[in-house]
Coordinates of C-alpha atoms and ligand atoms in Angstrom, one line a residue:
M1497 CA -26.8 -22.5 49.8
S1498 CA -24.5 -21.1 52.4
K1499 CA -24.5 -22.1 56.0
A1500 CA -22.7 -20.1 58.7
I1501 CA -21.5 -22.2 61.6
V1502 CA -20.7 -19.5 64.1
S1503 CA -20.1 -19.5 67.8
S1504 CA -21.4 -17.1 70.3
L1505 CA -17.9 -15.4 70.8
Y1506 CA -19.1 -12.0 69.7
D1507 CA -22.7 -12.3 70.8
S1508 CA -23.9 -9.0 72.3
D1509 CA -26.5 -6.3 71.7
V1510 CA -24.1 -4.2 69.7
F1511 CA -22.8 -7.1 67.6
R1512 CA -26.4 -8.2 66.9
M1513 CA -27.2 -4.7 65.9
A1514 CA -24.4 -4.6 63.4
C1515 CA -25.4 -8.0 62.0
R1516 CA -29.0 -7.0 61.6
Q1517 CA -27.9 -3.9 59.7
F1518 CA -25.8 -6.2 57.5
D1519 CA -28.7 -8.6 56.9
K1520 CA -31.0 -5.8 55.9
A1521 CA -28.5 -4.4 53.5
A1522 CA -27.6 -7.8 52.1
D1523 CA -31.3 -8.5 51.5
A1524 CA -31.8 -5.1 49.8
I1525 CA -29.0 -5.8 47.3
N1526 CA -29.8 -9.5 46.9
L1527 CA -26.4 -10.5 48.0
P1528 CA -26.0 -14.1 46.9
D1529 CA -25.9 -16.6 49.8
A1530 CA -22.5 -17.9 48.8
I1531 CA -20.9 -14.6 49.5
R1532 CA -23.1 -13.3 52.3
D1533 CA -21.6 -15.0 55.4
R1534 CA -18.1 -14.6 54.1
T1535 CA -18.6 -10.9 53.9
K1536 CA -20.5 -10.7 57.2
Y1537 CA -18.4 -12.4 59.9
P1538 CA -15.1 -11.1 61.3
K1539 CA -12.1 -12.9 59.8
R1540 CA -10.0 -13.3 62.9
C1541 CA -9.3 -11.9 66.4
L1542 CA -6.7 -11.9 69.1
A1543 CA -7.3 -11.6 72.8
V1544 CA -4.4 -10.8 75.1
A1545 CA -3.6 -10.5 78.8
L1546 CA -1.8 -7.3 79.5
P1547 CA 0.1 -7.3 82.9
I1548 CA 1.4 -3.9 84.0
K1549 CA 3.3 -2.7 87.1
R1550 CA 1.2 -0.2 89.0
A1551 CA 2.6 3.0 90.7
D1552 CA 2.2 1.2 94.1
G1553 CA 4.3 -1.7 93.0
S1554 CA 1.4 -4.2 92.5
V1555 CA 0.7 -5.8 89.2
T1556 CA -2.7 -5.6 87.3
V1557 CA -3.6 -7.7 84.3
F1558 CA -5.9 -6.0 81.8
E1559 CA -7.6 -7.8 78.9
G1560 CA -7.3 -6.5 75.3
Y1561 CA -8.6 -7.4 71.9
R1562 CA -8.1 -6.8 68.2
V1563 CA -10.7 -8.0 65.7
Q1564 CA -9.9 -8.0 62.0
H1565 CA -13.2 -8.1 60.2
N1566 CA -12.0 -8.1 56.6
L1567 CA -8.6 -8.2 54.9
S1568 CA -9.8 -8.7 51.3
T1569 CA -9.4 -5.2 50.1
G1570 CA -6.1 -4.2 51.8
P1571 CA -4.7 -4.1 55.3
S1572 CA -7.4 -3.8 57.9
K1573 CA -7.8 -0.4 59.5
G1574 CA -9.4 0.9 62.7
G1575 CA -8.9 2.4 66.1
I1576 CA -8.1 1.1 69.5
R1577 CA -10.5 1.9 72.3
F1578 CA -9.6 2.1 76.0
H1579 CA -12.8 2.0 78.0
Q1580 CA -14.1 0.1 81.0
N1581 CA -17.1 -1.3 79.1
V1582 CA -15.2 -2.8 76.1
T1583 CA -16.3 -6.3 75.1
I1584 CA -15.1 -8.4 72.3
G1585 CA -18.5 -8.2 70.8
E1586 CA -18.4 -4.5 70.7
V1587 CA -15.0 -4.5 69.2
A1588 CA -16.2 -6.9 66.5
A1589 CA -19.2 -4.7 65.7
L1590 CA -16.9 -1.6 65.4
A1591 CA -14.6 -3.6 63.2
M1592 CA -17.5 -4.5 60.9
W1593 CA -18.5 -0.9 60.6
M1594 CA -14.9 0.0 59.8
S1595 CA -15.1 -2.4 56.8
W1596 CA -18.2 -0.7 55.4
K1597 CA -16.8 2.8 56.1
C1598 CA -13.5 2.3 54.4
S1599 CA -15.2 0.6 51.5
L1600 CA -17.9 3.3 51.1
V1601 CA -15.3 6.1 50.9
G1602 CA -13.1 4.1 48.6
L1603 CA -10.1 3.5 50.8
P1604 CA -7.9 0.4 50.0
Y1605 CA -8.5 -1.0 53.5
G1606 CA -10.4 -3.7 55.3
G1607 CA -11.9 -3.1 58.7
A1608 CA -10.6 -3.8 62.2
K1609 CA -10.9 -2.5 65.7
G1610 CA -9.1 -3.0 69.0
G1611 CA -10.0 -2.5 72.6
V1612 CA -8.8 -2.8 76.2
I1613 CA -11.1 -3.1 79.2
V1614 CA -9.7 -0.2 81.2
D1615 CA -10.8 3.2 82.4
P1616 CA -7.7 5.2 81.3
N1617 CA -8.6 8.0 83.7
Q1618 CA -7.8 5.7 86.6
L1619 CA -4.2 5.1 85.4
T1620 CA -1.1 7.3 86.0
P1621 CA 0.7 8.6 82.9
T1622 CA 3.4 5.9 83.4
E1623 CA 0.8 3.1 83.8
L1624 CA -1.0 4.3 80.7
E1625 CA 2.3 4.2 78.8
S1626 CA 3.1 0.7 80.1
L1627 CA -0.4 -0.5 79.0
S1628 CA -0.2 1.0 75.6
R1629 CA 3.3 -0.4 75.0
R1630 CA 2.3 -3.9 76.3
Y1631 CA -0.8 -3.9 74.0
M1632 CA 1.4 -3.2 71.0
Q1633 CA 4.0 -5.7 72.1
E1634 CA 1.3 -8.4 72.2
M1635 CA 0.0 -7.3 68.8
V1636 CA 3.4 -7.2 67.0
N1637 CA 2.8 -10.3 64.9
F1638 CA -0.9 -9.5 64.3
V1639 CA -0.6 -5.9 63.0
G1640 CA 1.8 -4.1 60.5
P1641 CA 1.8 -1.5 57.8
H1642 CA 0.5 -4.0 55.2
T1643 CA -1.5 -6.2 57.6
D1644 CA -3.5 -4.1 60.0
V1645 CA -3.0 -0.4 60.9
P1646 CA -4.4 0.8 64.2
A1647 CA -5.3 4.4 65.1
P1648 CA -6.9 6.3 68.0
D1649 CA -10.5 5.7 69.2
V1650 CA -12.4 6.5 72.4
G1651 CA -9.9 6.8 75.3
T1652 CA -6.8 6.8 73.1
N1653 CA -4.9 9.7 71.6
E1654 CA -1.8 10.8 69.7
K1655 CA 0.5 10.2 72.6
I1656 CA -0.6 6.6 72.9
M1657 CA -0.1 6.1 69.1
G1658 CA 3.4 7.5 69.5
W1659 CA 4.2 4.9 72.2
M1660 CA 2.8 2.1 70.1
M1661 CA 4.8 3.2 67.0
D1662 CA 7.9 3.3 69.1
T1663 CA 7.3 -0.2 70.6
Y1664 CA 6.7 -1.7 67.1
S1665 CA 9.7 0.1 65.6
N1666 CA 11.9 -1.2 68.4
H1667 CA 10.7 -4.7 67.8
V1668 CA 11.3 -4.7 64.0
G1669 CA 14.6 -2.8 64.3
H1670 CA 13.8 0.2 62.2
V1671 CA 11.5 3.2 62.3
E1672 CA 8.1 2.1 61.0
P1673 CA 5.7 5.0 61.2
A1674 CA 3.1 3.4 58.9
V1675 CA 2.2 0.8 61.5
V1676 CA -0.3 3.2 63.3
T1677 CA -2.0 6.5 62.3
G1678 CA -3.1 9.4 64.4
K1679 CA 0.5 9.9 65.6
P1680 CA 2.1 13.1 66.8
I1681 CA 3.3 15.2 63.9
A1682 CA 6.9 14.8 65.2
L1683 CA 6.6 11.1 64.5
G1684 CA 5.1 11.2 61.1
G1685 CA 1.6 12.2 62.0
S1686 CA -0.4 14.0 59.3
Q1687 CA -1.4 17.6 59.3
G1688 CA -5.1 17.8 60.0
R1689 CA -5.5 14.2 61.4
K1690 CA -6.4 15.4 64.9
E1691 CA -9.3 17.6 63.7
A1692 CA -10.2 15.3 60.7
T1693 CA -13.2 13.5 62.1
G1694 CA -14.8 16.6 63.5
A1695 CA -14.0 18.6 60.5
G1696 CA -15.7 16.0 58.3
V1697 CA -18.7 15.8 60.5
A1698 CA -19.1 19.6 60.4
Y1699 CA -18.5 19.7 56.6
L1700 CA -21.1 17.2 55.9
A1701 CA -23.6 18.8 58.3
K1702 CA -23.1 22.1 56.5
K1703 CA -23.6 20.4 53.1
Y1704 CA -26.8 18.8 54.2
L1705 CA -28.1 22.1 55.6
E1706 CA -27.3 23.7 52.2
D1707 CA -29.3 20.9 50.5
L1708 CA -32.2 21.7 52.9
R1709 CA -31.8 25.4 52.2
I1710 CA -31.3 26.2 55.8
P1711 CA -28.9 29.1 56.3
V1712 CA -25.9 27.9 58.3
A1713 CA -25.8 31.2 60.3
E1714 CA -29.4 30.5 61.5
A1715 CA -28.6 26.9 62.6
T1716 CA -28.0 25.7 66.1
A1717 CA -26.1 22.6 67.1
V1718 CA -26.0 20.2 70.1
V1719 CA -23.0 17.9 70.5
Q1720 CA -22.9 14.9 72.8
G1721 CA -19.3 14.0 73.8
F1722 CA -16.4 16.3 74.2
G1723 CA -13.5 14.0 73.4
N1724 CA -11.6 14.4 70.1
V1725 CA -14.6 13.9 67.8
G1726 CA -17.1 16.0 69.9
S1727 CA -14.8 18.9 70.6
E1728 CA -13.5 19.2 67.1
S1729 CA -17.0 18.8 65.6
A1730 CA -18.3 21.6 67.9
L1731 CA -15.4 23.9 66.9
A1732 CA -15.8 23.2 63.2
L1733 CA -19.6 23.7 63.3
A1734 CA -19.0 27.0 65.1
G1735 CA -16.4 27.9 62.5
Y1736 CA -19.1 27.6 59.8
G1737 CA -21.2 30.1 61.8
M1738 CA -23.5 27.7 63.6
K1739 CA -24.4 28.4 67.2
V1740 CA -23.4 25.5 69.4
I1741 CA -26.0 25.6 72.3
A1742 CA -25.1 22.5 74.2
I1743 CA -22.1 20.2 74.8
S1744 CA -21.5 17.3 77.1
D1745 CA -19.2 14.5 78.3
Y1746 CA -19.8 11.5 80.5
T1747 CA -20.0 13.8 83.6
G1748 CA -23.0 15.7 82.1
G1749 CA -23.8 18.6 79.8
I1750 CA -23.9 22.4 79.6
Y1751 CA -26.7 24.2 77.9
N1752 CA -26.6 27.9 76.8
P1753 CA -29.1 29.1 74.3
K1754 CA -26.8 32.1 73.6
G1755 CA -24.0 29.8 72.5
I1756 CA -21.2 28.0 74.4
D1757 CA -17.8 29.6 74.6
L1758 CA -16.0 26.6 73.0
P1759 CA -12.4 27.7 73.3
K1760 CA -13.1 28.3 77.0
A1761 CA -14.7 24.9 77.4
Q1762 CA -11.6 23.3 75.7
T1763 CA -9.2 25.1 78.0
Y1764 CA -11.3 24.0 81.0
V1765 CA -11.2 20.4 79.9
Q1766 CA -7.5 20.6 79.3
Y1767 CA -7.0 21.4 83.0
Q1768 CA -10.0 19.7 84.7
R1769 CA -10.1 16.7 82.3
V1770 CA -14.0 16.8 82.4
L1771 CA -16.7 19.3 81.7
R1772 CA -18.3 18.9 85.2
D1773 CA -18.8 22.3 86.9
F1774 CA -17.9 24.3 83.7
D1775 CA -19.8 27.5 84.2
G1776 CA -20.6 28.5 80.6
G1777 CA -24.3 27.7 80.9
E1778 CA -26.9 25.7 82.8
P1779 CA -26.2 22.0 83.6
I1780 CA -28.2 19.5 81.6
S1781 CA -28.2 15.7 81.6
N1782 CA -27.0 13.7 78.6
A1783 CA -30.5 12.3 78.2
D1784 CA -32.1 15.7 78.1
L1785 CA -29.4 17.1 75.8
L1786 CA -30.3 14.7 73.1
E1787 CA -33.9 15.9 73.1
L1788 CA -33.0 19.6 72.8
N1789 CA -34.6 21.7 70.0
C1790 CA -31.8 22.3 67.5
T1791 CA -30.9 22.2 63.8
V1792 CA -28.0 19.7 64.0
L1793 CA -27.6 17.0 66.7
V1794 CA -24.2 15.3 66.8
P1795 CA -23.9 12.2 69.0
A1796 CA -20.1 11.9 69.3
A1797 CA -19.7 9.6 72.2
L1798 CA -20.6 5.9 72.4
E1799 CA -23.0 3.5 70.6
R1800 CA -26.7 3.1 71.2
V1801 CA -27.6 6.4 72.8
I1802 CA -30.5 7.0 70.5
T1803 CA -33.0 4.3 71.2
D1804 CA -36.7 3.5 70.8
Q1805 CA -37.1 5.4 74.1
N1806 CA -36.0 8.8 72.9
A1807 CA -36.1 8.6 69.0
G1808 CA -39.7 9.9 69.0
R1809 CA -38.7 12.9 71.0
L1810 CA -35.7 14.2 69.1
K1811 CA -36.1 17.8 68.0
C1812 CA -33.3 18.1 65.4
R1813 CA -33.5 18.6 61.7
V1814 CA -30.2 16.8 60.9
L1815 CA -28.7 13.9 62.9
A1816 CA -25.0 13.8 62.2
E1817 CA -23.5 10.6 63.6
G1818 CA -20.0 11.5 64.8
A1819 CA -19.9 8.3 67.0
N1820 CA -20.0 4.8 65.6
G1821 CA -23.4 3.1 66.0
P1822 CA -25.1 5.8 68.1
T1823 CA -28.6 4.9 66.8
T1824 CA -30.2 1.5 67.5
N1825 CA -32.1 -0.3 64.8
A1826 CA -35.4 0.3 66.6
A1827 CA -34.6 4.0 66.8
D1828 CA -33.7 4.0 63.2
K1829 CA -37.1 2.7 62.3
I1830 CA -38.9 5.3 64.3
I1831 CA -36.8 8.1 62.7
E1832 CA -37.5 6.7 59.3
E1833 CA -41.3 6.7 60.0
R1834 CA -41.2 10.2 61.3
G1835 CA -39.5 11.3 58.1
D1836 CA -38.6 14.8 59.4
I1837 CA -35.0 14.1 60.3
E1838 CA -32.1 13.8 57.8
V1839 CA -29.7 11.2 59.1
I1840 CA -26.1 11.4 58.1
P1841 CA -25.1 7.8 58.9
D1842 CA -21.9 7.1 60.9
V1843 CA -20.1 5.3 58.1
L1844 CA -20.3 8.5 56.0
C1845 CA -20.5 11.1 58.7
N1846 CA -17.4 10.2 60.8
S1847 CA -15.3 8.9 57.9
G1848 CA -13.0 12.0 57.9
G1849 CA -10.9 10.4 60.6
V1850 CA -10.0 7.3 58.7
I1851 CA -9.7 9.2 55.4
V1852 CA -6.9 11.4 56.9
S1853 CA -5.4 8.2 58.5
Y1854 CA -5.1 6.9 55.0
F1855 CA -3.3 10.1 54.0
E1856 CA -1.0 9.7 57.0
W1857 CA -0.2 6.1 56.0
L1858 CA 0.5 7.2 52.4
Q1859 CA 2.8 10.0 53.6
N1860 CA 4.6 7.5 55.9
L1861 CA 5.1 4.9 53.1
S1862 CA 6.4 7.5 50.7
S1863 CA 8.2 9.7 53.2
F1864 CA 6.7 12.7 51.5
Y1865 CA 4.7 15.0 53.6
W1866 CA 1.8 17.3 52.6
D1867 CA 0.7 20.6 54.0
R1868 CA -2.6 21.1 55.8
D1869 CA -4.4 22.8 52.9
E1870 CA -3.7 19.8 50.7
V1871 CA -4.9 17.4 53.4
M1872 CA -8.1 19.3 53.9
R1873 CA -8.8 19.8 50.2
K1874 CA -8.4 16.1 49.5
L1875 CA -10.5 15.2 52.6
F1876 CA -13.4 17.3 51.5
G1877 CA -13.1 16.0 47.9
I1878 CA -13.5 12.4 49.1
L1879 CA -16.4 13.4 51.4
D1880 CA -18.2 15.1 48.5
K1881 CA -17.8 12.1 46.3
A1882 CA -19.0 9.7 49.0
K1883 CA -22.0 11.9 49.8
D1884 CA -22.9 12.1 46.1
S1885 CA -22.7 8.3 45.7
V1886 CA -24.9 7.8 48.8
E1887 CA -27.5 10.3 47.6
Y1888 CA -27.5 8.6 44.2
Q1889 CA -28.0 5.2 45.7
K1890 CA -30.7 6.5 48.0
R1891 CA -32.7 8.0 45.2
K1892 CA -32.1 5.1 42.8
F1893 CA -33.4 2.4 45.1
K1894 CA -35.6 4.6 47.4
F1895 CA -33.4 3.5 50.4
S1896 CA -32.9 5.3 53.6
R1897 CA -29.6 7.2 53.7
R1898 CA -28.2 4.6 56.1
L1899 CA -29.2 1.7 53.9
A1900 CA -27.8 3.5 50.9
A1901 CA -24.4 4.0 52.6
L1902 CA -24.3 0.4 54.0
T1903 CA -25.3 -1.3 50.8
L1904 CA -22.5 0.6 48.9
G1905 CA -19.9 -0.3 51.5
I1906 CA -21.0 -3.9 51.7
Q1907 CA -21.4 -4.4 48.0
R1908 CA -17.8 -3.3 47.4
V1909 CA -16.4 -5.7 50.0
A1910 CA -18.5 -8.5 48.6
D1911 CA -17.3 -7.7 45.0
A1912 CA -13.7 -7.9 46.1
K1913 CA -14.3 -11.3 47.8
E1914 CA -16.1 -12.6 44.7
C1915 CA -13.2 -11.5 42.4
R1916 CA -10.6 -13.0 44.7
G1917 CA -12.4 -16.3 44.6
L1918 CA -12.5 -18.9 47.4
F1919 CA -9.3 -20.6 48.2
P1920 CA -9.8 -24.3 47.7
Ligands
LIG430 N1 -11.4 5.2 65.3 C1 -11.7 6.0 64.2 C2 -13.0 5.4 63.5 O1 -13.8 4.8 64.1 C3 -10.6 6.2 63.2 C4 -10.0 4.9 62.6 C5 -8.7 5.1 61.8 O2 -8.3 6.3 61.6 O3 -8.2 4.1 61.4 O4 -13.2 5.7 62.4

């Protein structure tokens, strides 16, 4: 009999959601008690105070975290989020999902996530650089190419990864590109990493439409979120011939049944930072956008946007989860009962990002670089294999697609822990 003696450190809606998903999956595969709690709870975390000098000469202290959920299957892997609503519970849930994601697609990684409570839009470029460097400085003994490898997430980007790589390299005294992924190409970033998550989302959406015998050219798509994942997903979906009829960011959305001019929207955001007042269609709220009639709906922003309040009103055929944890467990149940929506669960759908991060890490460790075609071919090969294994698991046990994906991911982590044994 196993007993978990756990504190309330991570307790939050989103951590409880991740735990309930785990419990359901562990029950479904009869995961023995002795291995259950070992597999479920995060291994360790670090919380740091990050003082930075502001442009006006004052000092502000920000709080940052890194949660390493599992290190049994390789270095832990996962992004760093800069967002004003970050909590350690959220970071822990995201770390847990990274474990299942890496394991599901067969990467030799555990799961981790980092976060800083900050609205990066409120910082000057110099302040953002100070904060990024200070975060890495505080993490120097906690991360590393063979310990824990960070990457971008919401509110962070290539530039920030470059500063972090530089800070770490300065500390250890030699260039160490493999300490973070999602870097600029000039610092050892991989071809295709920037577009990898969105390219994977669109590729899988297209594959599922083919399974459903829906012609891609007749499909419409709605994308929530216009950061890296949302904008790249929208572009890639359009690249396959789908009509993207609505996009949004946190300032609101744009709806145009004739199709959004995506390159124009991207250029607009490059200069204006947000989509607000973009004139390529009618304004629409984020809430209404999710309920638009469309073939593919891609939530590509934050967690828990599809809830028991709107799940019954979704009008999509395929729900492609670009974000991590966009669908609450209650919403999941409603969608399952409806039975008319194919869910591509987050751990499968958005895994393209971490897959190409793995390629970047391999290229850094071997100092041998691949061209874009090779990266994309290998990416789609891994996604095909992961999709096939999820479909097989789904059919074999009559699971929902999410349960199929989670049970595969969880089982592999549990197996690794079992084989490693328990240190006396
Ligand atoms: N933050 C991304 C995710 O949630 C990418 C992580 C990585 O590349 O390590 O999957």
